Coordinates of C-alpha atoms in Angstrom, one line a residue:
M1 CA 15.5 15.3 -34.7
P2 CA 18.3 15.3 -31.5
L3 CA 21.1 17.2 -32.2
P4 CA 24.3 15.6 -31.6
L5 CA 26.0 16.3 -28.5
K6 CA 29.7 15.2 -29.4
T7 CA 32.0 16.5 -31.8
S8 CA 31.9 14.9 -35.0
M9 CA 34.7 14.8 -37.9
R10 CA 34.1 13.9 -41.6
S11 CA 34.6 15.8 -45.1
L12 CA 32.2 16.1 -47.5
A13 CA 32.6 16.6 -51.6
T14 CA 29.7 16.6 -54.1
G15 CA 29.1 18.3 -57.3
A16 CA 29.7 18.1 -61.0
A17 CA 31.8 19.2 -64.0
V18 CA 32.4 19.1 -67.9
L19 CA 34.5 19.9 -70.9
I20 CA 33.0 22.9 -73.4
G21 CA 32.8 26.6 -73.2
L22 CA 29.3 28.2 -73.2
A23 CA 28.4 29.5 -76.5
G24 CA 27.1 33.0 -76.6
L25 CA 28.9 34.6 -73.6
P26 CA 31.3 37.1 -73.9
G27 CA 34.8 36.5 -73.4
P28 CA 37.2 34.2 -75.0
A29 CA 36.6 30.7 -75.5
F30 CA 37.3 28.0 -72.4
A31 CA 40.2 26.0 -73.3
D32 CA 40.1 24.3 -69.6
K33 CA 38.2 21.3 -68.1
S34 CA 34.6 23.4 -67.6
L35 CA 30.9 22.8 -66.4
V36 CA 28.1 24.8 -68.1
Y37 CA 24.8 24.3 -65.4
C38 CA 21.5 25.4 -67.1
T39 CA 19.7 27.2 -64.1
E40 CA 16.3 28.8 -64.3
G41 CA 16.9 32.5 -63.0
N42 CA 19.0 35.7 -61.8
P43 CA 20.1 35.6 -58.5
Q44 CA 18.9 38.4 -56.3
G45 CA 22.2 38.7 -55.1
F46 CA 25.6 36.5 -54.1
N47 CA 25.0 37.0 -50.4
A48 CA 22.3 34.3 -49.2
Q49 CA 21.9 36.7 -45.7
V50 CA 20.0 38.8 -47.5
S51 CA 17.8 36.9 -50.0
T52 CA 16.0 33.3 -49.6
S53 CA 15.4 32.9 -53.1
G54 CA 16.5 28.8 -54.3
T55 CA 18.5 31.2 -57.2
T56 CA 20.2 33.2 -54.9
V57 CA 21.3 30.3 -52.6
N58 CA 22.3 28.2 -55.5
A59 CA 24.5 31.1 -56.9
T60 CA 26.3 31.7 -53.7
T61 CA 26.8 27.9 -53.1
P62 CA 30.4 27.4 -54.8
L63 CA 31.7 30.6 -53.3
F64 CA 31.4 30.2 -49.1
N65 CA 31.3 27.3 -46.3
N66 CA 29.8 27.1 -42.9
L67 CA 30.8 26.2 -39.3
V68 CA 29.0 23.1 -39.7
E69 CA 27.5 21.4 -43.1
F70 CA 25.1 19.1 -44.4
G71 CA 25.8 16.0 -45.7
P72 CA 24.1 14.5 -49.0
A73 CA 21.1 13.1 -46.5
G74 CA 20.5 16.3 -45.0
Q75 CA 22.4 15.2 -41.3
I76 CA 25.1 17.7 -39.8
M77 CA 28.6 17.1 -40.7
N78 CA 31.6 18.7 -38.9
S79 CA 33.2 18.9 -42.0
G80 CA 32.9 22.6 -42.2
L81 CA 35.6 25.9 -41.1
A82 CA 35.1 24.3 -37.6
E83 CA 37.3 21.5 -37.2
S84 CA 35.2 20.7 -34.0
Y85 CA 32.5 21.8 -31.7
R86 CA 31.4 21.2 -28.1
I87 CA 27.6 21.7 -26.9
S88 CA 27.0 22.2 -22.9
D89 CA 24.8 19.8 -21.3
D90 CA 21.9 22.4 -20.8
G91 CA 22.1 23.4 -24.6
L92 CA 22.7 26.9 -24.1
V93 CA 26.8 27.1 -25.2
Y94 CA 28.3 26.1 -28.3
E95 CA 32.0 26.3 -28.6
F96 CA 33.5 26.6 -32.4
H97 CA 37.4 25.5 -32.9
L98 CA 37.9 27.0 -36.3
R99 CA 40.3 25.4 -39.0
R100 CA 43.8 26.9 -39.6
N101 CA 44.7 28.6 -42.3
V102 CA 41.6 28.9 -44.4
A103 CA 42.2 31.1 -47.2
F104 CA 39.7 33.8 -48.6
H105 CA 39.1 34.2 -52.4
S106 CA 40.5 38.1 -53.7
N107 CA 39.0 40.0 -56.4
E108 CA 40.3 43.4 -57.8
L109 CA 39.1 45.2 -55.0
F110 CA 40.6 43.3 -52.6
T111 CA 43.7 41.0 -51.8
P112 CA 43.2 39.1 -47.8
S113 CA 45.9 39.5 -45.6
R114 CA 44.8 37.1 -43.2
P115 CA 43.1 33.6 -43.1
L116 CA 39.8 33.1 -41.7
N117 CA 39.6 33.8 -37.8
A118 CA 37.0 34.4 -35.0
D119 CA 36.6 37.7 -36.6
D120 CA 34.8 36.7 -39.5
V121 CA 32.3 34.4 -37.4
L122 CA 31.3 37.3 -35.4
F123 CA 31.1 39.6 -38.4
T124 CA 28.9 37.1 -40.3
I125 CA 26.2 37.0 -37.3
D126 CA 26.3 40.7 -35.9
R127 CA 25.5 41.9 -39.3
Q128 CA 22.2 40.5 -39.4
W129 CA 21.8 40.6 -35.4
R130 CA 22.9 44.1 -34.4
A131 CA 21.4 47.1 -35.8
D132 CA 23.9 49.7 -34.4
H133 CA 26.6 47.1 -36.9
P134 CA 28.2 49.1 -39.5
Y135 CA 27.2 46.9 -42.1
H136 CA 23.5 46.5 -40.7
T137 CA 22.1 48.9 -43.3
V138 CA 24.1 48.2 -46.3
G139 CA 22.3 47.3 -49.2
T140 CA 18.4 46.2 -49.1
A141 CA 19.4 43.8 -46.8
N142 CA 16.3 42.8 -44.1
Y143 CA 18.1 39.4 -42.9
E144 CA 14.3 37.5 -43.5
Y145 CA 16.2 34.2 -42.7
F146 CA 17.8 35.3 -39.5
R147 CA 14.7 37.1 -38.5
G148 CA 12.1 34.1 -39.5
M149 CA 14.5 31.5 -37.9
G150 CA 14.3 33.5 -34.3
L151 CA 17.8 34.2 -33.8
P152 CA 17.9 37.8 -32.6
A153 CA 15.9 36.7 -29.5
L154 CA 17.5 33.5 -29.3
L155 CA 21.1 34.8 -29.4
K156 CA 22.6 36.0 -26.1
S157 CA 26.0 36.6 -27.0
V158 CA 28.7 36.0 -29.6
E159 CA 32.5 36.1 -28.5
K160 CA 35.8 35.5 -29.4
L161 CA 37.9 33.6 -27.5
D162 CA 40.9 33.5 -29.4
E163 CA 41.8 33.5 -33.0
Y164 CA 40.4 30.4 -34.1
T165 CA 37.8 29.7 -30.9
V166 CA 33.9 31.5 -31.1
R167 CA 31.6 30.7 -28.2
I168 CA 27.5 31.6 -28.8
T169 CA 25.7 31.3 -26.1
L170 CA 21.7 30.9 -26.4
T171 CA 18.8 32.4 -24.3
H172 CA 17.4 29.1 -24.2
S173 CA 17.9 25.5 -25.5
E174 CA 16.9 25.5 -29.6
A175 CA 16.7 22.3 -30.9
P176 CA 17.4 23.4 -34.5
F177 CA 20.1 25.4 -34.0
L178 CA 23.0 23.3 -35.1
A179 CA 21.0 22.9 -38.3
D180 CA 20.6 26.7 -38.7
L181 CA 24.6 27.2 -38.7
A182 CA 24.6 25.3 -41.5
M183 CA 22.1 27.2 -43.6
P184 CA 23.1 29.4 -46.3
F185 CA 22.1 32.5 -44.5
L186 CA 25.0 31.6 -42.1
S187 CA 27.5 30.9 -44.6
I188 CA 30.7 32.8 -42.9
Q189 CA 31.9 36.1 -44.7
S190 CA 34.8 37.9 -44.9
A191 CA 35.4 40.7 -42.3
E192 CA 38.5 41.9 -43.6
Y193 CA 36.8 42.5 -46.6
A194 CA 33.7 44.5 -45.3
D195 CA 36.4 46.8 -43.8
V196 CA 38.2 47.0 -46.8
L197 CA 35.0 48.3 -48.6
M198 CA 33.7 50.4 -45.9
K199 CA 37.2 52.6 -46.0
A200 CA 36.9 52.7 -49.7
G201 CA 33.0 54.1 -49.3
K202 CA 32.3 50.9 -51.8
Q203 CA 30.4 49.0 -48.9
D204 CA 27.2 48.4 -51.5
L205 CA 29.3 46.1 -53.4
F206 CA 29.8 43.8 -50.4
D207 CA 26.5 41.5 -51.7
D208 CA 27.1 41.8 -54.8
K209 CA 31.1 41.0 -55.7
P210 CA 31.3 38.5 -53.0
I211 CA 34.7 37.3 -51.3
G212 CA 34.4 33.6 -49.6
T213 CA 36.5 30.8 -49.0
G214 CA 34.2 28.1 -51.0
P215 CA 35.8 25.9 -53.9
F216 CA 34.8 28.7 -56.6
R217 CA 35.6 32.1 -57.0
M218 CA 33.4 34.6 -58.7
V219 CA 34.5 35.9 -62.2
S220 CA 32.0 37.6 -63.7
Y221 CA 27.8 38.2 -63.5
H222 CA 25.6 39.4 -66.9
K223 CA 21.9 39.6 -65.7
D224 CA 19.8 37.0 -68.0
V225 CA 23.0 35.2 -69.6
A226 CA 25.7 33.6 -67.2
I227 CA 27.3 33.7 -63.9
R228 CA 31.1 32.5 -64.7
Y229 CA 33.1 30.9 -61.5
K230 CA 36.6 29.7 -61.5
A231 CA 38.4 27.1 -59.4
F232 CA 40.0 28.7 -56.3
D233 CA 43.3 27.5 -56.2
G234 CA 44.0 28.1 -52.8
Y235 CA 40.7 25.8 -51.5
W236 CA 41.6 24.5 -48.2
R237 CA 40.1 21.4 -49.2
G238 CA 42.0 21.2 -52.4
R239 CA 41.5 22.5 -55.8
Q240 CA 38.5 21.2 -57.7
P241 CA 38.7 19.0 -60.6
L242 CA 36.9 21.7 -62.5
D243 CA 38.7 24.8 -63.9
N244 CA 35.3 26.8 -64.7
L245 CA 31.9 26.6 -63.7
I246 CA 29.2 28.6 -65.6
Y247 CA 25.8 29.1 -64.6
S248 CA 23.7 29.7 -68.1
I249 CA 20.7 31.4 -67.2
T250 CA 17.8 30.2 -69.1
P251 CA 14.1 30.5 -67.6
N252 CA 12.7 28.3 -70.7
I253 CA 11.9 24.8 -69.5
A254 CA 12.3 23.7 -73.1
V255 CA 15.4 25.6 -73.8
R256 CA 17.0 24.2 -70.7
L257 CA 16.5 20.4 -72.2
N258 CA 17.7 21.0 -75.7
K259 CA 20.8 22.8 -74.7
L260 CA 21.3 19.8 -72.6
R261 CA 20.5 17.2 -75.3
S262 CA 23.2 19.5 -77.8
G263 CA 25.8 19.2 -75.1
E264 CA 25.7 23.4 -74.6
C265 CA 24.9 22.7 -71.0
H266 CA 25.7 19.9 -68.9
V267 CA 23.6 19.8 -66.1
M268 CA 19.8 21.0 -66.4
I269 CA 18.1 21.9 -63.2
F270 CA 14.4 21.3 -63.2
P271 CA 13.5 19.0 -66.4
N272 CA 9.6 19.1 -67.7
P273 CA 8.1 15.9 -65.8
A274 CA 6.8 15.1 -69.0
E275 CA 10.0 14.7 -70.6
L276 CA 11.5 12.4 -68.1
G277 CA 10.8 9.2 -69.6
A278 CA 12.3 10.7 -72.9
I279 CA 15.5 11.8 -71.1
E280 CA 15.9 8.3 -69.1
K281 CA 16.0 6.6 -72.8
D282 CA 18.7 8.8 -74.0
P283 CA 21.7 7.1 -73.9
N284 CA 23.6 10.4 -73.5
L285 CA 21.5 11.7 -70.4
V286 CA 21.5 10.8 -66.8
I287 CA 18.9 11.8 -64.6
E288 CA 19.0 12.1 -60.5
Q289 CA 15.5 12.2 -58.6
Q290 CA 15.1 12.1 -54.9
D291 CA 12.1 13.3 -52.4
G292 CA 12.3 17.3 -52.8
R293 CA 11.2 17.9 -48.9
N294 CA 9.0 20.4 -50.1
V295 CA 5.6 21.8 -50.5
A296 CA 4.2 24.0 -53.1
Y297 CA 1.0 26.0 -51.7
M298 CA -1.2 28.7 -52.9
A299 CA -1.6 31.4 -49.4
F300 CA -4.9 33.1 -48.2
N301 CA -4.2 36.8 -47.3
T302 CA -5.8 36.3 -44.0
S303 CA -5.8 40.1 -43.3
K304 CA -8.1 41.2 -45.9
P305 CA -11.8 39.8 -46.5
P306 CA -13.3 37.9 -47.5
L307 CA -10.1 35.6 -46.9
N308 CA -10.5 36.5 -43.2
D309 CA -13.7 33.9 -42.6
V310 CA -12.5 30.5 -42.5
R311 CA -15.5 29.4 -44.0
V312 CA -14.4 31.2 -47.4
R313 CA -11.1 29.3 -46.9
R314 CA -12.3 26.3 -46.7
A315 CA -14.8 26.5 -49.6
I316 CA -12.2 27.5 -51.7
T317 CA -10.3 24.6 -50.9
M318 CA -12.8 22.2 -51.5
A319 CA -13.6 23.8 -55.1
I320 CA -10.4 22.9 -56.5
D321 CA -10.2 19.3 -57.9
K322 CA -6.3 19.1 -56.4
R323 CA -6.0 15.3 -57.7
T324 CA -6.3 16.5 -61.7
L325 CA -4.2 19.7 -61.2
V326 CA -1.1 17.8 -59.8
D327 CA -1.8 15.0 -62.4
A328 CA -1.6 17.8 -65.0
V329 CA 0.9 19.9 -63.7
Y330 CA 3.5 17.6 -62.0
Q331 CA 2.8 14.3 -64.6
N332 CA 4.5 11.5 -62.4
G333 CA 6.9 14.0 -60.6
G334 CA 4.5 14.7 -57.4
S335 CA 1.5 13.8 -55.3
P336 CA -1.1 15.9 -53.6
A337 CA -0.2 17.8 -50.3
K338 CA -2.5 18.1 -47.3
N339 CA 0.2 19.5 -44.8
P340 CA 2.6 22.6 -44.4
I341 CA 5.5 19.7 -44.1
P342 CA 6.4 17.1 -46.9
P343 CA 5.5 13.4 -46.0
G344 CA 9.1 12.5 -45.7
M345 CA 9.7 15.1 -42.8
W346 CA 9.2 13.3 -39.0
S347 CA 6.6 14.4 -37.2
Y348 CA 4.1 14.6 -40.5
D349 CA 0.8 13.8 -39.4
D350 CA -0.6 11.4 -41.8
G351 CA -3.7 10.9 -40.1
I352 CA -5.3 14.3 -41.2
E353 CA -7.5 13.8 -44.1
D354 CA -7.7 16.2 -46.6
Y355 CA -10.2 18.4 -47.8
P356 CA -12.5 16.9 -50.6
F357 CA -13.4 18.4 -54.0
D358 CA -16.7 19.0 -53.1
P359 CA -17.9 21.9 -55.4
A360 CA -21.6 22.0 -53.8
A361 CA -20.2 22.3 -50.6
A362 CA -17.8 24.9 -51.4
R363 CA -20.8 26.8 -52.5
R364 CA -23.0 26.6 -49.4
L365 CA -20.5 27.6 -47.2
L366 CA -19.9 31.0 -49.5
A367 CA -23.6 31.4 -48.6
E368 CA -22.9 30.6 -45.4
A369 CA -20.3 33.0 -45.2
G370 CA -22.4 35.9 -46.9
Y371 CA -21.3 35.5 -50.4
P372 CA -24.1 33.5 -52.3
E373 CA -22.8 35.7 -55.6
G374 CA -19.3 35.1 -55.1
F375 CA -16.5 38.0 -55.2
S376 CA -13.7 38.6 -57.0
L377 CA -9.9 37.9 -56.1
D378 CA -6.6 38.1 -57.6
L379 CA -4.4 35.2 -57.8
W380 CA -0.5 35.8 -58.3
Y381 CA 1.4 32.7 -59.7
T382 CA 5.2 31.7 -60.5
P383 CA 6.7 32.9 -63.1
V384 CA 9.7 30.2 -63.5
T385 CA 9.9 26.7 -62.8
R386 CA 10.4 26.0 -59.2
P387 CA 11.8 22.9 -57.7
Y388 CA 8.1 22.7 -55.8
L389 CA 5.9 23.6 -59.4
P390 CA 7.0 22.9 -62.6
N391 CA 4.5 25.6 -64.0
G392 CA 3.0 28.0 -62.1
K393 CA 0.9 29.5 -64.8
R394 CA -0.9 26.2 -65.5
A395 CA -1.6 25.6 -62.0
A396 CA -2.9 29.0 -61.7
E397 CA -4.9 28.3 -64.9
M398 CA -6.9 25.4 -63.5
I399 CA -7.1 27.1 -59.8
R400 CA -9.0 29.8 -61.5
E401 CA -11.3 27.8 -63.6
N402 CA -12.5 25.6 -60.7
L403 CA -13.0 28.8 -58.4
E404 CA -15.0 30.4 -61.1
R405 CA -17.9 27.7 -61.4
V406 CA -18.3 28.4 -57.9
G407 CA -18.9 32.4 -58.4
I408 CA -15.4 33.4 -57.1
R409 CA -14.1 35.4 -60.2
V410 CA -10.2 35.1 -60.3
A411 CA -7.6 37.3 -62.1
L412 CA -4.2 36.1 -62.4
K413 CA -0.9 38.3 -62.3
T414 CA 2.6 37.8 -62.0
D415 CA 5.9 39.8 -62.8
S416 CA 9.7 39.0 -63.2
W417 CA 11.1 36.3 -60.3
S418 CA 13.0 38.8 -58.4
N419 CA 9.8 41.5 -58.8
Y420 CA 7.5 38.5 -58.0
R421 CA 9.2 37.7 -54.6
Q422 CA 9.2 41.3 -53.6
Q423 CA 5.7 41.7 -54.5
V424 CA 4.5 38.8 -52.8
T425 CA 6.0 39.4 -49.5
Q426 CA 4.5 42.7 -49.2
G427 CA 1.1 41.3 -47.7
D428 CA -1.0 42.9 -50.8
P429 CA -1.8 40.3 -52.9
D430 CA -5.4 38.0 -52.5
M431 CA -4.2 34.7 -53.2
V432 CA -0.4 33.8 -53.7
I433 CA 1.1 30.4 -55.3
Y434 CA 4.1 29.8 -53.8
G435 CA 6.4 27.0 -52.3
W436 CA 9.3 26.0 -50.0
T437 CA 12.3 23.3 -49.7
G438 CA 13.4 22.5 -46.2
D439 CA 16.7 23.8 -45.6
N440 CA 17.8 21.8 -42.6
G441 CA 15.9 18.8 -42.2
D442 CA 13.7 20.1 -38.9
P443 CA 9.8 20.7 -39.3
D444 CA 10.8 24.6 -37.8
N445 CA 12.0 25.1 -40.7
F446 CA 8.7 25.1 -42.3
L447 CA 6.3 25.8 -39.3
Y448 CA 8.1 28.5 -37.8
F449 CA 9.9 30.3 -40.3
L450 CA 6.4 30.3 -42.7
L451 CA 3.6 30.2 -40.3
S452 CA 5.0 31.8 -37.3
C453 CA 3.4 35.3 -35.8
G454 CA 6.7 37.1 -35.8
A455 CA 7.0 36.1 -40.0
V456 CA 3.8 38.4 -40.2
R457 CA 5.2 41.9 -41.5
P458 CA 6.1 43.4 -44.8
G459 CA 8.8 41.0 -46.4
G460 CA 8.0 38.3 -43.5
A461 CA 7.7 34.7 -44.8
N462 CA 4.3 34.2 -43.7
L463 CA 2.3 35.0 -47.0
A464 CA -0.5 34.0 -45.6
R465 CA -0.5 36.6 -42.7
W466 CA -2.1 34.0 -40.4
C467 CA -1.6 34.0 -36.6
N468 CA -3.0 32.0 -34.3
P469 CA -1.9 31.8 -30.8
D470 CA -2.6 27.9 -30.6
F471 CA -0.2 27.4 -33.3
E472 CA 2.2 29.5 -32.0
D473 CA 2.2 28.0 -28.8
R474 CA 3.1 24.8 -30.1
I475 CA 5.9 25.6 -32.4
T476 CA 7.7 27.4 -29.8
K477 CA 7.3 24.8 -27.4
A478 CA 8.5 22.5 -30.0
K479 CA 11.6 24.3 -30.7
V480 CA 12.8 24.7 -27.2
T481 CA 13.6 20.9 -26.5
T482 CA 15.4 18.1 -27.7
D483 CA 12.9 15.6 -26.6
V484 CA 11.6 14.1 -30.4
E485 CA 8.4 12.9 -28.5
R486 CA 7.7 15.8 -27.1
R487 CA 8.2 17.8 -30.4
T488 CA 6.5 15.1 -32.6
A489 CA 3.2 15.7 -30.4
D490 CA 3.4 19.8 -30.5
Y491 CA 4.0 19.7 -34.4
K492 CA 1.2 17.0 -34.8
E493 CA -0.8 19.0 -33.0
A494 CA 0.4 22.5 -35.0
Q495 CA -0.5 20.5 -38.3
R496 CA -4.0 20.2 -36.9
I497 CA -4.5 23.7 -36.0
F498 CA -3.2 24.5 -39.7
H499 CA -5.5 22.1 -41.0
R500 CA -8.8 23.5 -39.5
E501 CA -7.8 27.0 -40.0
A502 CA -6.9 26.6 -43.8
P503 CA -4.3 29.3 -44.4
W504 CA -3.3 27.5 -47.0
F505 CA -4.3 25.3 -49.9
P506 CA -1.8 22.9 -49.8
I507 CA -1.2 21.8 -53.5
A508 CA 1.7 19.4 -53.7
N509 CA 4.9 17.7 -52.7
S510 CA 7.1 17.0 -55.7
I511 CA 10.0 15.0 -56.6
I512 CA 13.0 17.1 -57.5
A513 CA 15.0 15.9 -60.4
V514 CA 18.5 17.1 -62.3
A515 CA 19.6 15.8 -65.8
H516 CA 23.0 15.8 -66.7
R517 CA 25.1 14.5 -69.0
K518 CA 26.5 11.1 -69.0
E519 CA 29.9 12.2 -69.0
V520 CA 29.2 14.3 -65.5
K521 CA 30.8 12.3 -63.0
N522 CA 30.2 12.4 -59.1
Y523 CA 27.2 14.7 -59.2
T524 CA 24.8 14.4 -56.4
N525 CA 21.3 15.9 -56.8
N526 CA 21.4 17.5 -53.2
I527 CA 17.9 18.9 -52.3
F528 CA 19.3 21.7 -50.1
N529 CA 21.2 23.4 -53.0
Q530 CA 23.4 22.5 -56.1
D531 CA 26.8 21.9 -54.8
F532 CA 29.5 21.5 -57.7
S533 CA 32.2 20.7 -55.7
G534 CA 34.5 17.6 -56.0
V535 CA 32.9 16.8 -59.8
D536 CA 34.6 16.0 -62.6
I537 CA 34.3 15.0 -66.1
E538 CA 35.2 12.4 -68.6
P539 CA 36.8 13.7 -72.0
Q540 CA 34.7 12.7 -74.8

């Protein structure tokens, strides 16, 4: 999609809220207006610079703001910390004029002495970009988003022109750059807080005790129990209707629904697709549904035999009854996928014909590749409900059953969500069930981030360890022009190369569903993250 070349201005408010405390949490019961949100897992931290997981992004959303932001439909809106911006005609220079008097949170370690300024923007970018930055090696950060989006090579300079003006100069024009700036990994951090912690020798607390400019500040985190936030009285957009926001960490999908029905939680993420009909009939509940702009897939480790042979990958693809799998796992909440980007995204190539379910042809291909008796593989599956996959274990069991019928023996493996992500990104598993929800509405966020050669590394997002020069050429060309027709042509050819080489078995594109109690008002099911700003609740 073309980038706006003019300054645009608009405010953005979305979210959700409610009136009761959360049973079982430590501390006194809440007397204020509170929302309890049943989420599916623990975050990996509270800084989206250091983790690409959805649980981390959702946990940080109440805390931070970006220079520019996405609207509810995924459009870029100049409603963030930059009150205006200007882009040069050649697309190389971006100047951002920051809002005045934007306050940061405080905590037991830090009380800010100044509002947001250009130093905070430079800190946010330089920490991820410059290897000699004092915070670059703090914690376990590998800045996967920053690297995966190609920013180390894209950025030429980031300059402070004055206290409230930042100039970013690129090495080449980059169509998705403005959208990248709206993504969580570029939410603005406090340079002053970082300096205070560094001087106290407590810099390792920076990513776990967050300080932001967002509508809520963090109060506490109890692993496997809850995250508690309070409304930030100094929020630059105005104080929120909610006094308290509580994330109740509830991995079990049935327990989440029971909590919703009983009123113990007020918003529930990812209900079981089979329960949607019953939820719709409940007079106390509301379902918010929309196209998830996502894809679930099984990545083949193309760096390891026998999966380095495209005939084997195609054989596995044809051995799996995708239609039956999707019907069983997603019910009415998804449709079979055939491409690495979802159907609702521009440049999607619907002319590609998916591989058929053909076990006989699969056996012939395996024999042709030298494996008439089959072989053994491991398959890792997601241990928690994800927006792109409601039941990873069930999907894995069905895949195993299909593959064993053509002589491929499959050992199923999983781990806790945080350990799972660490395991599958190291490059050892044979096959990995995973998925992706687009962050910025651009095909680049799928094709480049998940499948580029640069993402083939330990910790990288290219779980297939697949590096194809023709594919790389197409997705790289598409990044450097704002001509939508040229970008579309390159992305469609990239999808055809992907289909031919089959580094993934695409599983499904899902509908994102969130259920909430009827008394919750102004809540929007945002496909990019769960945003609880601006939401209210009617007393019951």
